[in-house]
Structure formats: structure tokens, C-alpha cells
Short mmCIF file of C-alpha atoms and ligand atoms in Angstrom, two decimals:
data_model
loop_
_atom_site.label_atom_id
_atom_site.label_comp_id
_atom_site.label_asym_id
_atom_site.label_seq_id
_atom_site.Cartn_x
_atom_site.Cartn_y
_atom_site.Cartn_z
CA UNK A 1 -72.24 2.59 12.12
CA UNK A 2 -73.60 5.94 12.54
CA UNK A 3 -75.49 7.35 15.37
CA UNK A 4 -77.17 10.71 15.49
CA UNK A 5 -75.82 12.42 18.45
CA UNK A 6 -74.62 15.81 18.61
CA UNK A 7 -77.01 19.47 19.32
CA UNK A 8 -75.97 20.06 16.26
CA UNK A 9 -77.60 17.42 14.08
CA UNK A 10 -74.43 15.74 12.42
CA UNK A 11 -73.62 11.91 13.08
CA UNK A 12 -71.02 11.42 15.54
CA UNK A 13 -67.84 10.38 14.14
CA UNK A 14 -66.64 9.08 17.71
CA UNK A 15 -69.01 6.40 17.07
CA UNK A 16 -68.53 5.76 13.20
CA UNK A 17 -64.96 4.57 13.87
CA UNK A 18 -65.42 0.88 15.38
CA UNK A 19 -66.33 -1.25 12.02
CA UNK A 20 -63.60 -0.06 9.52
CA UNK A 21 -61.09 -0.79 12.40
CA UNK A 22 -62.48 -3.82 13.18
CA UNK A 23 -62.25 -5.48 9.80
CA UNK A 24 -58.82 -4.00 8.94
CA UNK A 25 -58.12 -6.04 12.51
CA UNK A 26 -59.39 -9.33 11.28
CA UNK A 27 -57.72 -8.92 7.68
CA UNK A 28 -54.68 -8.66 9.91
CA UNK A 29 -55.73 -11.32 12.10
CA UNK A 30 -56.67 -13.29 8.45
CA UNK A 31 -52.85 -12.05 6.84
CA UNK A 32 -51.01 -13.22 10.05
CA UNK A 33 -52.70 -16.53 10.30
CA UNK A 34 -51.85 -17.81 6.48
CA UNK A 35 -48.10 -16.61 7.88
CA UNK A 36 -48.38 -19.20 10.01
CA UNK A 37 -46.93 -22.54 9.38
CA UNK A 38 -44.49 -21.14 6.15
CA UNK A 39 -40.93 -20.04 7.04
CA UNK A 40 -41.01 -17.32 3.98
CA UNK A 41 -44.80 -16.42 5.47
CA UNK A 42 -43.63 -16.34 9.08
CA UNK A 43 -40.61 -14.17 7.55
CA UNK A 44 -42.38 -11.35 5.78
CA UNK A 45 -44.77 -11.52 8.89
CA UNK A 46 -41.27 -10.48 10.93
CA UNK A 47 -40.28 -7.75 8.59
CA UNK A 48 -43.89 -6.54 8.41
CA UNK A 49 -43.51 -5.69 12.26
CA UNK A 50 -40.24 -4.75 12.17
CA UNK A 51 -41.38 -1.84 9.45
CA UNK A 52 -44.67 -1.03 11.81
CA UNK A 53 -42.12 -0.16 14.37
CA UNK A 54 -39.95 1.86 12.43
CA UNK A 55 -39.69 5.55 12.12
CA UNK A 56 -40.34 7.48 8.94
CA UNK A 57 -37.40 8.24 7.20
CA UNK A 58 -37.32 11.57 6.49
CA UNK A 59 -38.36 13.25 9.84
CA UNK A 60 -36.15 15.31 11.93
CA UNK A 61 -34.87 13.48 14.78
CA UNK A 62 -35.19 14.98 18.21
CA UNK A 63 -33.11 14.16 20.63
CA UNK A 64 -34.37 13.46 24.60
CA UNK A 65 -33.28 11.96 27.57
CA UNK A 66 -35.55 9.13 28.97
CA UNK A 67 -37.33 10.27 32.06
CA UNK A 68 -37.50 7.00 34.27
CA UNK A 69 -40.32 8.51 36.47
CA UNK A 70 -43.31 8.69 32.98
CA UNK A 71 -42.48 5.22 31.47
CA UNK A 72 -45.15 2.57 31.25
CA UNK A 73 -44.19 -0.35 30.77
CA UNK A 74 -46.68 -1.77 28.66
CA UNK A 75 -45.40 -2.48 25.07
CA UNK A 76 -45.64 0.68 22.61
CA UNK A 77 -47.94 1.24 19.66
CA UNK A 78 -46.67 0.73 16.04
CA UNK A 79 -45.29 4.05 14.80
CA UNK A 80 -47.68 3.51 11.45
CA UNK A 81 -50.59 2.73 14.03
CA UNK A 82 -49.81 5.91 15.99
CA UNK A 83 -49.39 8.28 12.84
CA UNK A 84 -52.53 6.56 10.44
CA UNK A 85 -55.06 6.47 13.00
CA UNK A 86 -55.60 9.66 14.29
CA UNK A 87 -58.65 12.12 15.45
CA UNK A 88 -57.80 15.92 14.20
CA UNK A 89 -61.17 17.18 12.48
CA UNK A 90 -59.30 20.13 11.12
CA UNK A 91 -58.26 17.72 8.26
CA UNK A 92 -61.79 14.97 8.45
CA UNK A 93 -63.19 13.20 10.77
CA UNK A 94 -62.30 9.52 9.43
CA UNK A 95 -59.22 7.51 11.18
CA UNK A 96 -56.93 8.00 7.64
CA UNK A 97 -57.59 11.70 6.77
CA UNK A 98 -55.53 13.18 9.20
CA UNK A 99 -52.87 11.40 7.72
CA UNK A 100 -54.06 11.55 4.31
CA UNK A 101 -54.46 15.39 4.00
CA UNK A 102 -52.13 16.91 6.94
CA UNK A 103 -49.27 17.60 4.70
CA UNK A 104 -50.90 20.87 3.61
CA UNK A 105 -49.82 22.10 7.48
CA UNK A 106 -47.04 24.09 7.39
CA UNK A 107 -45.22 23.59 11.16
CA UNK A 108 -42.75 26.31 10.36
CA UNK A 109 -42.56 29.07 10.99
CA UNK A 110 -44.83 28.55 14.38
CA UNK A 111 -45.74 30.59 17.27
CA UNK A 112 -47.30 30.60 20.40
CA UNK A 113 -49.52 33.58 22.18
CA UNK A 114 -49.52 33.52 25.46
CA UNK A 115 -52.04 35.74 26.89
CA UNK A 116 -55.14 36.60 29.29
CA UNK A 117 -53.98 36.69 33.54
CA UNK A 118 -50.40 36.58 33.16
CA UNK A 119 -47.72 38.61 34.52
CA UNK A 120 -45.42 38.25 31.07
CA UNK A 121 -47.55 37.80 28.26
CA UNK A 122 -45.34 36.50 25.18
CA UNK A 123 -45.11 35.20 21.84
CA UNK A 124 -42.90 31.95 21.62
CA UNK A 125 -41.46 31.08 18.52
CA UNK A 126 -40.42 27.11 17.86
CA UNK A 127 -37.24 27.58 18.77
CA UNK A 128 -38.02 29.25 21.98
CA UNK A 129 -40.58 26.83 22.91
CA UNK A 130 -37.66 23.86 21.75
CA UNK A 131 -35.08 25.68 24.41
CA UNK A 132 -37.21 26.56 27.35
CA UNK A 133 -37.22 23.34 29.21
CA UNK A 134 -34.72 20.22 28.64
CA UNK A 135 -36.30 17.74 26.12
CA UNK A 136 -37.62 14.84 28.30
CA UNK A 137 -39.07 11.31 26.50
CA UNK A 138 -42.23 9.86 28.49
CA UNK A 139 -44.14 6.66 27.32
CA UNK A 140 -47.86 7.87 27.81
CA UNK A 141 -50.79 5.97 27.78
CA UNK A 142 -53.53 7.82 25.36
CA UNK A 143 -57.40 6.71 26.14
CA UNK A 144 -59.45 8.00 23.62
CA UNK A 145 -63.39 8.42 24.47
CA UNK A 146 -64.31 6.00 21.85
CA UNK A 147 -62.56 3.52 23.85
CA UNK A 148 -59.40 2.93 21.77
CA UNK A 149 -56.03 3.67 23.39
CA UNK A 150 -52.22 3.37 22.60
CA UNK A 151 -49.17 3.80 24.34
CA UNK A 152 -47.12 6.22 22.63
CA UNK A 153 -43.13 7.83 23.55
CA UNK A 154 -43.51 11.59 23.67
CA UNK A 155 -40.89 14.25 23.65
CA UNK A 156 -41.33 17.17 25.59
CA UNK A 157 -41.77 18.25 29.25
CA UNK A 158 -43.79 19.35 31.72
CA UNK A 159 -46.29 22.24 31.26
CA UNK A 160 -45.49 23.70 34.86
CA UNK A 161 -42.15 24.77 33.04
CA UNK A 162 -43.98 27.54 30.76
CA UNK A 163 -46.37 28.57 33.26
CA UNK A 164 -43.40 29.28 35.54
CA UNK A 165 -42.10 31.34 32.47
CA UNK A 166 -45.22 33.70 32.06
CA UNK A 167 -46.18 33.48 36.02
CA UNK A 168 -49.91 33.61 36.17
CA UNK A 169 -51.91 35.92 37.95
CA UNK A 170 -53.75 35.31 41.23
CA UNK A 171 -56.63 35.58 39.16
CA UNK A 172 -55.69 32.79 36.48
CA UNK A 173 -57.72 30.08 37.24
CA UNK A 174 -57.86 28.39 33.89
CA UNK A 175 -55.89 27.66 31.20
CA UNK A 176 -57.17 27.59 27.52
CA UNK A 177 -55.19 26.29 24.46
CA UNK A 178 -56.34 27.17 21.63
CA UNK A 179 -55.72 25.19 18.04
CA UNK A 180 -54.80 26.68 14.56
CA UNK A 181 -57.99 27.11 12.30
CA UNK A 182 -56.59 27.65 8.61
CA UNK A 183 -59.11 26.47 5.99
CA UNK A 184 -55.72 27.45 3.61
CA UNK A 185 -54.11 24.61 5.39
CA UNK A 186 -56.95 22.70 7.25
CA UNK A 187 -59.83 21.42 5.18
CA UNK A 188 -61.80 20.55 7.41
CA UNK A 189 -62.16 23.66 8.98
CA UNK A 190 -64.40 24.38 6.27
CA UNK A 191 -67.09 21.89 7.80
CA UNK A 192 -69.73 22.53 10.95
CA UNK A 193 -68.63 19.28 12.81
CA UNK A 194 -67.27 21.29 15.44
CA UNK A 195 -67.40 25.32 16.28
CA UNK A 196 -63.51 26.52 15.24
CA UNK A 197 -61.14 26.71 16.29
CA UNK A 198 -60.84 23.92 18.15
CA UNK A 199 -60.25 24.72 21.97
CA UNK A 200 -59.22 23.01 25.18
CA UNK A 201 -58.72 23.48 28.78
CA UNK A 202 -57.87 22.78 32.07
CA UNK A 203 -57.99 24.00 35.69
CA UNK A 204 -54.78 25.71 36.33
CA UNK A 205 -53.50 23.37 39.12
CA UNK A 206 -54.33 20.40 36.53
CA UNK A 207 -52.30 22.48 33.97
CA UNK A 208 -49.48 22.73 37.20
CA UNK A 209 -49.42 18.68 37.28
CA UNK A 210 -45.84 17.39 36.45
CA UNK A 211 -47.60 15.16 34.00
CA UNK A 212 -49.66 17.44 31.35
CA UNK A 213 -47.20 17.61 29.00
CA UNK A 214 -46.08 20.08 26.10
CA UNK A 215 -44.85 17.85 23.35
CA UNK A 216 -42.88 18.71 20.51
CA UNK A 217 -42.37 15.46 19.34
CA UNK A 218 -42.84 11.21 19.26
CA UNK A 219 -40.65 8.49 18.43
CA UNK A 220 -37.48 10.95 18.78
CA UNK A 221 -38.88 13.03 16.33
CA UNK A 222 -40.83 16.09 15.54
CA UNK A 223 -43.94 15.55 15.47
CA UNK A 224 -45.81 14.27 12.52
CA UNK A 225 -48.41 16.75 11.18
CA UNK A 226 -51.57 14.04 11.60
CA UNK A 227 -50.36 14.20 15.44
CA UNK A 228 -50.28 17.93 15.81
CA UNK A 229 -47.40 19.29 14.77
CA UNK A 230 -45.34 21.24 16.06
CA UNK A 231 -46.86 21.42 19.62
CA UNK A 232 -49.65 19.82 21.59
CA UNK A 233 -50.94 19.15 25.14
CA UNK A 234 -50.69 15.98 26.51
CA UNK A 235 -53.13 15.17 29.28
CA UNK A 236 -52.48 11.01 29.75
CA UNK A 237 -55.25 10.93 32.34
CA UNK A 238 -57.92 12.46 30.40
CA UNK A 239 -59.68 11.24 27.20
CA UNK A 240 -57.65 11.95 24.26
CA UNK A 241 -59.97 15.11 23.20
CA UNK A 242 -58.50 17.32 25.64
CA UNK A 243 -54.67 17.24 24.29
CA UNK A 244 -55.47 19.83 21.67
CA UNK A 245 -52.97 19.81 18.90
CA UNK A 246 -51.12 22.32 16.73
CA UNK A 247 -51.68 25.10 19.20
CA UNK A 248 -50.61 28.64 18.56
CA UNK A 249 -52.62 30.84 21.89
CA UNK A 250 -52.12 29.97 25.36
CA UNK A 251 -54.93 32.08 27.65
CA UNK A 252 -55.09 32.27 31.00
CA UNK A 253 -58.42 32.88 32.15
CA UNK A 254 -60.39 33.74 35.31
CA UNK A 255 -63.54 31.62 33.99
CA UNK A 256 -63.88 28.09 32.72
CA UNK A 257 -63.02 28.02 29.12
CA UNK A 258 -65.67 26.83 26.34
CA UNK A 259 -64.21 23.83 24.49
CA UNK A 260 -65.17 22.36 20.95
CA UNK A 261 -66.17 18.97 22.48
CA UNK A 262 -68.74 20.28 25.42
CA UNK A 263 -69.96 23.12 23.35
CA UNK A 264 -71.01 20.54 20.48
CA UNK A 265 -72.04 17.87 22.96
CA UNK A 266 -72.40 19.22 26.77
CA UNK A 267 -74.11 15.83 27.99
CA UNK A 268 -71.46 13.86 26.26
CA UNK A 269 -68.31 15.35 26.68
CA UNK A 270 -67.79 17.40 29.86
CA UNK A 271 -64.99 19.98 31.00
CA UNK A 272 -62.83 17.62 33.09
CA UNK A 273 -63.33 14.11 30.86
CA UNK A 274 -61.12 12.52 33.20
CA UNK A 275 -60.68 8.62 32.05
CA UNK A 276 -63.18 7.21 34.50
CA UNK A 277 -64.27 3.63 33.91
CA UNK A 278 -66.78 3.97 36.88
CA UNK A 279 -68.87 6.90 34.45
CA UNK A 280 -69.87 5.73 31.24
CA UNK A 281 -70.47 7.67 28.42
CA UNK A 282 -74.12 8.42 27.64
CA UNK A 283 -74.28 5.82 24.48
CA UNK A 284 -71.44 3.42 25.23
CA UNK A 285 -69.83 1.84 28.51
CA UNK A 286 -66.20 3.46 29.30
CA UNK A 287 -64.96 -0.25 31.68
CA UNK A 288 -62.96 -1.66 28.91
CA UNK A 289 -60.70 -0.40 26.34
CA UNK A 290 -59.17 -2.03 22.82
CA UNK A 291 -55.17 -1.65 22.80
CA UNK A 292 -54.40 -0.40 18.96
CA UNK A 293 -51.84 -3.02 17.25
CA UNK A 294 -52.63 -5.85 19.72
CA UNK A 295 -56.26 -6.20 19.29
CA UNK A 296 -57.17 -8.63 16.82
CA UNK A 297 -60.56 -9.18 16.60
CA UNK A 298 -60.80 -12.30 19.23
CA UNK A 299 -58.44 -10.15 21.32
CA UNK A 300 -59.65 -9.26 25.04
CA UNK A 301 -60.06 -5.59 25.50
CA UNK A 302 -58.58 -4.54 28.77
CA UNK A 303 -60.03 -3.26 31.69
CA UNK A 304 -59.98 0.79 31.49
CA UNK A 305 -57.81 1.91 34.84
CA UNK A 306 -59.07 4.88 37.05
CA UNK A 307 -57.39 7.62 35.40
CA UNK A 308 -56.01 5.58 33.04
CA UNK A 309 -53.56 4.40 35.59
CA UNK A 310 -52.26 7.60 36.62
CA UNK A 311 -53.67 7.80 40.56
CA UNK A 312 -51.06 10.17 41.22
CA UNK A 313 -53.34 13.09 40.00
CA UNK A 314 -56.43 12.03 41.98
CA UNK A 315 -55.42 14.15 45.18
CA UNK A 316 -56.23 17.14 42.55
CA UNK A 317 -59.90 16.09 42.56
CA UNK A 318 -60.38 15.80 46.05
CA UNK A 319 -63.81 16.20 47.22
CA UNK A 320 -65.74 16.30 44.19
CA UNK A 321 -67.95 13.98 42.55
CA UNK A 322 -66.80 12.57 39.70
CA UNK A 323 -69.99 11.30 38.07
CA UNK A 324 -71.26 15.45 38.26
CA UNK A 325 -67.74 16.39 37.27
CA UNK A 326 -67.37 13.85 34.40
N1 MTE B 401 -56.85 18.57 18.56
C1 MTE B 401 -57.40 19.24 17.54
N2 MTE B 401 -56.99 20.48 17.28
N3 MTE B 401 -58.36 18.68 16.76
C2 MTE B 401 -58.83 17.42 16.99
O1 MTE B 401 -59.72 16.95 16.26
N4 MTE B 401 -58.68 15.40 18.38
C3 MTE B 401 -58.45 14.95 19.76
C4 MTE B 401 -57.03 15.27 20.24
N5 MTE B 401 -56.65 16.62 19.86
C5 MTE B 401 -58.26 16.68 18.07
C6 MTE B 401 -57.24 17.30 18.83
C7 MTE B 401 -58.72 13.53 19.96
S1 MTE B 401 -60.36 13.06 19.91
C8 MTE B 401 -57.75 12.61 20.23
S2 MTE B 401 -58.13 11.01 20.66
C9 MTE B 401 -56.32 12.97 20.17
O2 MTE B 401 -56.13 14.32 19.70
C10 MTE B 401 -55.60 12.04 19.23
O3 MTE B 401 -54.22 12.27 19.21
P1 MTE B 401 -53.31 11.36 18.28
O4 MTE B 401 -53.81 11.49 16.88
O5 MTE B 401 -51.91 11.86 18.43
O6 MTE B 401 -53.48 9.95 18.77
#
């Protein structure tokens, strides 16, 4: 399914997505049913799940202590699920080529530029970024916009903790982040389907919320390249879009960043993108969501929560009207 949607002529992947991962659902459905009813079939089903779980072997482990306060309890996503169907353009805009093509990313050496309205602007290398705050694990849930969503463990901590570091100006309002655009490494930097690089942002008291997130890692390890290695924003109440991966500049800004989504689609995609299941997207509802590895294809799709379930943030939006401020 492709629908014409972006200024910019060129069909919208967002919406391409639904029919590939609904018949890999019902060959899974298919696979699980003929398990049924045979002990050796009902085995290999087991062990199939038990590998869907696992992590991959050769990753660097990263240790964190669980943080009781960000755990949802709802069951997690399949490591394979998490790490084979991802969104990161800089490497194609189909589900598998992120994981397909990301091993030309090199995650080390990495830094960070911190810049713009900041009292101490920096550069922070891995190691820096790996020491600044203790390494906390928080099970997230991830909405994307297409209306897909998983529950994944992060490693990291709170993004407060590297503001605090640089201490903003009065006049930083914003904050931008700002993803690597290599075509050496990323091949799909070499195609128009978004302006590069690829760039995010928030308000700065959003960015000040204990929950956005700097992750450095998932399933107690580094992160995989396909999920934005070796650091990325996690926002858990906003569409997926806005926790921009493989970031090396952090700006602080006095005026409201441009980012890759609203500048190729401003009617679609809007600066806050809050999960709202009240404001639908202009070509598809936003009230229900399908959980990835649970949603066969006679599955239910749940109910998308206000702010994907995370009220706690709402005081921060006080006042305004969310349907203008989508
Ligand atoms: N960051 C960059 N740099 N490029 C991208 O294409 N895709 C976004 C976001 N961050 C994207 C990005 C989208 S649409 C989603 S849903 C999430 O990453 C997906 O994160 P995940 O692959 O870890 O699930």
C-alpha cells in the first residue's frame, strides 16, 4: 500500500508498512497453529520464543540497575522484533533495512556537541556520556505514528542529568538533537525522503521531564546499530519520530527547532506529536494501536492511552490545545 503524501512528492513509507507486517503476522499465526496439537511442534514452537527473547550473542553487555519508578508492566517485545523492525531512513525506509544495512555504522569512536544557549558548551565522548549519570534500566512503551508500538527495556537515564551538566541559558528555550548524516556509513542519506540530517526537538521543560531519556543501550546492552547506536532520545509519550537516534550535536536554541518530520510533512507531523488518541492523523485514526509480537492477525489492537499512558507529563501542557498543538 502506498499513498502519496508528503510536499515533497515521494510515497509515504509510514503508510507502506501495514501489509508486509501483516502477512508475516498470519504466517506466524499459520506456523504456530500447525504447532498445535504435536508435542515436537508445540516444542520447537517453545524454543522458537525462547530464541525471540534472547539477546544477541556478541553484544556488549551493559550493566543497569532497575529503576522501579519507569517499569510498565505490560509484557516486553521480542528482542528480534525490537532490533528487525525498525524506522531509521538513514539506512531505507522498509521495516528490515535498518537492520539489514546498519552494520556499515561505526558507534566508536562517538561524540557529542553540545552547543547554542549554554553556559558550558562541550564535546562528550562515549565514555563521558557512559559516566555522567548512573546507568538506570526503564521498560518504555514506544508508539510509533503508524500505529505500531512495543514495549522495550532501555538503559540510560534521564536527560535533566546533561542539561544540568551544560546549564542552559535563560534564553534556551529549545532543545535540538541532531542525527549523524554519513552517506560513507548511511545509505540512505543519499535519498530525498527526508531533508538531512535528520533533526528533533523539544521544549526545554519537556527536555527537563524525568522521563525523556538518553539511552545508551536495550536489553542490557549497547545499543544495536538498527536502534541508534550509541545514543538516542527517548521520548515514551511522543510518537516514536521524535527519539532521534545516533545523535552527535545537542543545541540549545532560543527558537523552535525545524525537524525532518514537520519540514517534509507540516500538516502531518507537528512539533509536539504527543501520542494523542483524541487527534487523529490526517489519513489514518490514532484510537487504537497493534502491540508488535502479540498481534496476530485476528488479534485486538488496543486502545491508544492519552500520552501513551504517561499522564504524569500532562501538567507540562497545561492550557494549550492539543488538537492546534498536535
Ligand atoms: N532517528 C533517525 N535519525 N532517523 C529515523 O529515521 N526514525 C524514528 C525514530 N528515530 C528515525 C529516528 C521513528 S519513525 C521511530 S518509530 C523510532 O526511531 C524507532 O525506534 P526503534 O527502531 O528503536 O523502534
Amino acid at each position: 500500500m502506498l499513498i502519496k503524501s508528503h510536499s515533497n512528492g515521494i510515497d509515504s513509507p509510514f503508510a507502506s508498512e501495514i501489509t508486509p507486517r501483516e502477512i508475516f503476522e498470519a504466517r506466524r499465526t499459520f506456523i504456530k497453529q500447525m504447532a498445535v496439537g504435536s508435542i515436537a511442534g508445540t516444542a520447537l514452537f517453545e524454543m522458537a520464543n525462547r530464541a525471540a527473547f534472547a539477546q544477541s550473542p556478541n553484544a556488549q553487555k551493559l550493566a543497569a540497575k532497575p529503576n522501579p519508578a519507569y517499569v510498565v508492566m505490560d509484557k516486553q517485545t521480542p528482542y528480534t522484533d525490537a532490533t528487525t523492525y525498525n524506522n531509521f531512513y538513514e539506512f531505507g525506509t522498509d521495516k528490515s533495512d535498518p537492520a539489514q544495512y546498519a552494520g556499515s555504522l561505526k558507534p566508536r569512536p562517538w561524540t557529542i556537541a553540545i552547543e547554542g544557549e549554554v553556559k558550558k558548551p562541550m564535546t562528550l565522548d562515549l565514555d563521558a556520556l557512559l559516566k555522567l549519570a548512573p546507568l538506570e534500566e526503564r521498560i518504555y512503551r514506544l508508539r510509533c505514528v503508524e500505529g505500531w508500538s512495543m514495549v522495550i527495556p532501555w538503559v540510560g537515564y534521564s536527560l535533566s542529568a546533561l542539561l544540568k551538566k551544560v546549564e542552559p541559558t535563560g534564553n534556551a528555550k529549545y532543545v535540538e538533537f541532531v542525527s549523524l548524516a554519513d552517506k560513507k556509513q548511511m545509505p540512505g542519506v543519499n535519498s530525498p525522503v527526508l531533508e538531512w540530517p535528520y533533526v528533533e526537538g523539544l521544549r526545554i521543560d519537556e527536555a527537563n521531564h524525568p522521563l525523556a531519556m538518553l539511552a545508551l543501550g536495550m536489553y542490557g546492552e549497547v545499543l544495536p546499530n538498527q536502534n541508534g547506536a550509541p545514543v538516542r532520545i527517548v521520548l515514551p509519550w511522543k510518537y516514536g519520530f521524535k527519539s532521534a537516534k545516533s545523535i552527535v550535536k545537542i543545541r540549545f536554541t532560543k527558537e523552535q527547532p525545524r525537524t525532518a518530520w514537520n519540514v517534509s510533512a507540516p500538516q502531518e507531523y507537528g512539533f509536539y506529536s504527543n501520542v494523542n488518541p483524541n487527534v487523529d492523523h490526517p489519513r489514518w485514526s490514532q484510537a487504537t494501536e497493534r502491540r508488535i509480537g502479540e498481534d496476530g492477525l485476528f488479534t485486538r489492537k488496543r486502545k491508544t492511552l492519552m500520552f501513551n499512558g504517561y499522564p504524569e507529563v500532562a501538567p507540562l501542557y497545561a492550557g494549550m490545545d492539543l488538537k492546534k498543538f498536535y
